Amino acid sequence: MGMGRKARGYRVERDVLDEQRLEELAQRMDYSDIHPSLTKQLKESFRCTVPRLKRSVVGCLPVLYWLPRYSIWDYGMPDLISGISVGIMHLPQGMAYALLASLPPVFGLYTSLYPALVYFFFGTSRHISIGTFAVLSIMVGSVTERLAPDRNFLVMLNGTNLTEVNITARDSYRVQVAAATTVLGGLIQVVLGLVKFGFVGTYLSEPLVRAYTTAASAHAVVAVIAQLFGLSTTRFSGPLSLVYTLVEVCSKLPQTHLPTLVVSGVSMVFLIAAKEINSFISAKLPVPIPVELIMIVAATVISSYTHLNDNYTISVVGEIPSGLAAPRLPDASLFEEVMGDAFALAIVGYAISISLGKTFALKHGYKVDSNQELVALGLSNAVGGFFQCYAVCSSMSRSLIQESTGGKTQMAGMASAVIVLVTVLKLGPLFQELPKAVLAAIVFVNLKGMFKQYYDIITLWRSSKVDLVVWLVTWVSTLLFNLDMGLGASITFAVLTVIFRTQLPKYSVLGHVPGTELYLDMETHREVREVPGITIFHSSATVYFANADLYLEALKGKIFHDFGEIDVTVYMAGCQMSVVEQLELGGFFSESITKGRLFATVHDAVLHCLGHQGTSTPSYEYSLEMQCSTKL
């Protein structure tokens, strides 16, 4: 604050609280009961009591908190209906998204089963549906295709110079790669959760996550185009892989397999029409019509009776073993090769799950624990990887169904897992004649919601240009650099924008609101009045080494310009204790610069300045960090 001329009409009505005065008051009080000794604190922290043990156990296993309070009469039927609805969706999506991961469809069913069971015990969200998701599936597919390409499994045909791919050996190795990546990603999530790193989700802004999933959906579309047209293509990896894959697909379009294209076209038309009808009459139905399940059942029946595979060489799902596979240890030798992919899967999966979980928690009035969600998701992945599952997170479509059909607790997820379990044990072999083109059509149509996110560009253009730039950079880098490197580039750019914003904060000069202790920007609030002889300077960002020079220049431009830099004394108000401690450690205070220059609030600093002339102003608390100068 700068004070250079006589202020009139102010009267001091309370004590002025500067840092020295606060310390004097603290010394007069007995804090022995409030602040115990360090030894006593350590004893208390290591002391084991029954309530503390109970809180720790319940914190690690949230199911112990809500399950004993579960009311079958209130929640049983809604959870059952919701679970069946979601379980029915798991079946087609599990098999379809396995194609994106370049794995046999049965492993998509496994992925819809085991992780959901683990999340039941450790998760804190009551509405999200854990399982396969298009974005994570395509990320896993980029790893399996890179480490187990078709060319590594070519074998010679008997008596000829021709070669063919050993599909059995290839798929077996791809399952190992996917499981190793999933286990490692899960362990990363667990470790991050245990060290309370759940706040990392806040650095993945909504524009970044939405742009990333939008670009990933483009990768998914290119990946399934070959299946829709019945083409055999190579999925490239690394920078510009999307471009290379798209060029190859376009070059092979003349080789389109017409019967497969017909099946794809009919499936997409049926799905789109059925989904539109479903959404139109959904308000009149207790649960949505399972159009995807109806389609795969109808397609399987038609394929079986017309022998599409034998008569028209339409590729079908093939053998689906009944029963559950025995758990097996992941191939640890693969960890080094998939470390970067596992970390990307861990971060993206958590960002999607926590954002969706917090959305439902806010709507229904409960809280999700960010760190516990990391642990729950990590355990779901790590345990699932031992059963040949691939990476999972929450699915927006299934979670919306679980919430809209009345699901109340995680018991709905258990009910959906039972539906998948019955299918794996008894019904799986019935889908062996299902054309893969139908599954590709399911993936393609389900990505429609992702394409709607391009409207974000219009919304962000109106609301925040910086967020729009983050969206565009994330989208372009993910398209060009592939999913793993694209995520790294996106996060790096987002962090740079944060630094950019803190280096270019908004500076303002504040005025007093008559009759209060409030001080607001004089340029934006007409009701405020300048305190005579005092200038109050405010910065919207914390001052640190990167913007200190800019802060000083702005300070000179708004205060010293008016007062000629003559006899100006600088005071500070609203500093946090951490700032005061840093000033003490840095030797800032001396005989000439004492803690009398620091004030609890801006109003206290104003009272101090005016007190030298026997004037004052009324009182309210204000706590923003300020710097002020006064001419005495």
XYZ file of C-alpha atoms in Angstrom, residues 25-257:
233
model
C -0.628 -13.157 21.789
C 0.503 -16.728 21.130
C 3.223 -16.493 23.813
C 0.648 -15.440 26.442
C -1.470 -18.530 25.817
C -0.753 -22.032 27.115
C -0.595 -24.412 24.144
C 0.761 -27.367 26.107
C -2.498 -29.253 25.762
C -2.995 -28.278 22.133
C 0.499 -28.913 20.817
C 1.976 -32.003 22.519
C 5.656 -32.709 22.412
C 7.234 -34.463 19.445
C 7.778 -37.608 21.503
C 4.131 -37.678 22.503
C 3.042 -37.145 18.893
C 5.185 -40.055 17.737
C 3.751 -42.287 20.461
C 0.234 -41.337 19.446
C 0.931 -41.970 15.758
C 2.204 -45.493 16.434
C -0.377 -46.318 19.056
C -2.773 -49.058 17.958
C -6.352 -48.665 19.101
C -9.465 -50.530 18.086
C -11.142 -47.518 16.412
C -7.954 -46.662 14.523
C -7.511 -50.284 13.402
C -11.141 -50.395 12.302
C -10.767 -47.186 10.270
C -7.630 -48.523 8.605
C -9.235 -51.827 7.649
C -12.414 -50.186 6.374
C -10.314 -47.672 4.439
C -8.506 -50.522 2.676
C -11.674 -52.582 2.175
C -14.601 -50.182 1.648
C -16.955 -53.140 1.190
C -16.781 -53.673 4.963
C -18.364 -50.263 5.436
C -21.361 -50.434 3.106
C -22.124 -54.172 2.883
C -23.197 -54.622 6.566
C -25.576 -51.686 6.035
C -26.933 -53.067 2.765
C -30.735 -53.180 2.656
C -32.060 -55.933 0.409
C -35.560 -54.422 0.537
C -34.396 -50.981 -0.568
C -31.492 -51.823 -2.863
C -31.809 -55.483 -3.808
C -34.201 -55.302 -6.751
C -32.792 -52.058 -8.293
C -29.253 -53.447 -8.112
C -30.367 -56.768 -9.626
C -32.155 -55.121 -12.560
C -29.262 -52.746 -13.113
C -26.693 -55.554 -12.889
C -28.513 -57.716 -15.428
C -28.799 -54.777 -17.824
C -25.082 -53.999 -17.544
C -24.114 -57.677 -17.717
C -25.993 -58.019 -20.995
C -23.997 -55.065 -22.335
C -20.729 -56.620 -21.137
C -21.116 -59.593 -23.481
C -21.094 -57.885 -26.892
C -18.759 -55.093 -25.783
C -16.288 -57.516 -24.219
C -16.000 -59.590 -27.376
C -16.019 -56.545 -29.666
C -13.377 -54.547 -27.806
C -11.114 -57.593 -27.717
C -10.738 -57.059 -31.460
C -9.285 -53.615 -30.751
C -6.804 -55.213 -28.383
C -5.919 -57.767 -31.132
C -6.923 -60.626 -28.830
C -9.406 -63.516 -29.200
C -12.928 -62.470 -28.132
C -13.058 -64.816 -25.136
C -10.410 -62.726 -23.396
C -12.751 -59.768 -23.610
C -15.235 -61.834 -21.609
C -12.571 -62.653 -19.021
C -11.800 -58.929 -18.801
C -15.474 -58.233 -18.122
C -15.494 -60.716 -15.244
C -12.477 -60.726 -12.921
C -11.754 -56.980 -12.583
C -15.400 -56.256 -11.730
C -15.229 -58.808 -8.899
C -12.073 -57.214 -7.478
C -13.492 -53.701 -7.709
C -16.539 -54.845 -5.717
C -14.338 -55.205 -2.625
C -12.005 -52.220 -3.020
C -13.878 -49.547 -5.014
C -15.632 -46.498 -3.566
C -17.863 -45.536 -6.499
C -21.368 -46.987 -6.453
C -22.208 -46.470 -10.108
C -19.250 -46.987 -12.441
C -19.001 -50.214 -14.436
C -15.461 -51.601 -14.557
C -14.474 -53.608 -17.613
C -13.469 -53.229 -21.246
C -13.282 -49.762 -22.778
C -12.543 -48.775 -26.362
C -9.691 -46.363 -25.589
C -7.772 -48.757 -23.346
C -8.447 -51.620 -25.753
C -6.848 -49.758 -28.632
C -3.904 -48.838 -26.382
C -3.404 -52.511 -25.513
C -3.762 -53.391 -29.184
C -0.914 -51.057 -30.109
C 1.331 -52.945 -27.670
C 0.324 -56.439 -28.774
C 0.658 -55.562 -32.451
C 4.073 -53.993 -31.877
C 5.570 -56.865 -29.887
C 3.746 -59.694 -31.680
C 3.237 -58.717 -35.336
C 2.041 -61.275 -37.865
C 5.432 -61.424 -39.594
C 6.977 -62.978 -36.477
C 4.685 -66.014 -36.739
C 4.903 -66.980 -40.417
C 5.237 -70.697 -41.140
C 5.798 -72.564 -44.402
C 2.919 -74.515 -45.896
C 3.689 -78.179 -46.470
C 5.225 -78.843 -49.889
C 5.009 -75.215 -51.063
C 6.945 -71.958 -50.857
C 3.896 -70.181 -49.453
C 3.625 -68.980 -45.867
C 0.776 -68.406 -43.486
C 0.439 -66.951 -40.003
C 0.415 -69.375 -37.084
C -2.613 -67.779 -35.465
C -2.540 -70.009 -32.390
C 1.060 -69.144 -31.515
C 0.540 -65.465 -32.315
C -2.577 -65.110 -30.178
C -0.973 -66.996 -27.300
C 1.979 -64.601 -27.237
C -0.260 -61.557 -27.611
C -2.220 -62.678 -24.559
C 1.050 -62.845 -22.610
C 1.999 -59.343 -23.756
C -1.407 -57.923 -22.821
C -1.388 -59.637 -19.420
C 2.142 -58.446 -18.604
C 1.261 -54.885 -19.586
C -1.915 -55.003 -17.519
C -0.244 -56.403 -14.403
C 2.535 -53.805 -14.583
C 0.029 -50.997 -15.147
C -2.003 -52.247 -12.192
C 1.042 -52.336 -9.920
C 1.876 -48.762 -10.943
C -1.645 -47.683 -10.002
C -1.463 -49.455 -6.634
C 1.864 -47.835 -5.773
C 0.587 -44.395 -6.792
C -2.498 -44.909 -4.642
C -0.511 -46.034 -1.598
C 1.728 -42.953 -1.766
C -1.388 -40.741 -1.973
C -0.795 -39.744 -5.581
C -4.478 -39.594 -6.412
C -4.252 -35.842 -6.905
C -2.466 -36.523 -10.214
C -5.913 -36.749 -11.756
C -6.381 -33.030 -11.217
C -3.522 -32.313 -13.627
C -5.325 -34.210 -16.374
C -7.798 -31.480 -17.220
C -11.143 -32.284 -18.806
C -10.143 -30.771 -22.186
C -7.013 -32.953 -22.221
C -8.861 -36.172 -21.349
C -11.688 -35.519 -23.798
C -9.298 -34.612 -26.614
C -7.224 -37.711 -25.886
C -10.231 -40.034 -25.977
C -11.468 -38.325 -29.149
C -8.142 -38.947 -30.891
C -8.028 -42.494 -29.530
C -11.454 -43.128 -31.056
C -9.953 -42.204 -34.448
C -7.309 -44.897 -33.879
C -10.092 -47.330 -32.998
C -12.035 -46.512 -36.172
C -8.992 -47.103 -38.365
C -8.318 -50.360 -36.519
C -11.793 -51.785 -37.223
C -12.141 -50.501 -40.792
C -10.181 -53.497 -42.020
C -12.643 -55.826 -40.268
C -15.615 -53.982 -41.773
C -14.242 -54.371 -45.313
C -12.824 -57.846 -44.805
C -9.243 -56.703 -45.429
C -6.015 -58.088 -44.034
C -3.798 -55.186 -42.998
C -0.820 -54.489 -40.777
C -1.303 -52.336 -37.716
C 1.688 -50.039 -37.510
C 3.183 -48.620 -34.307
C 5.131 -45.507 -33.435
C 4.810 -41.962 -34.835
C 2.469 -41.549 -37.826
C 1.216 -45.131 -37.373
C -2.356 -43.943 -37.898
C -1.405 -42.388 -41.235
C 0.462 -45.498 -42.400
C -2.430 -47.773 -41.427
C -4.980 -45.554 -43.136
C -2.892 -45.406 -46.318
C -2.626 -49.199 -46.407
C -6.365 -49.611 -45.849
C -7.136 -47.191 -48.680
C -4.672 -48.934 -51.001
C -6.379 -52.287 -50.369
C -9.966 -51.087 -50.770
C -10.171 -52.682 -54.251
C -9.645 -56.017 -52.465
C -12.765 -55.511 -50.316
C -14.535 -58.773 -49.463
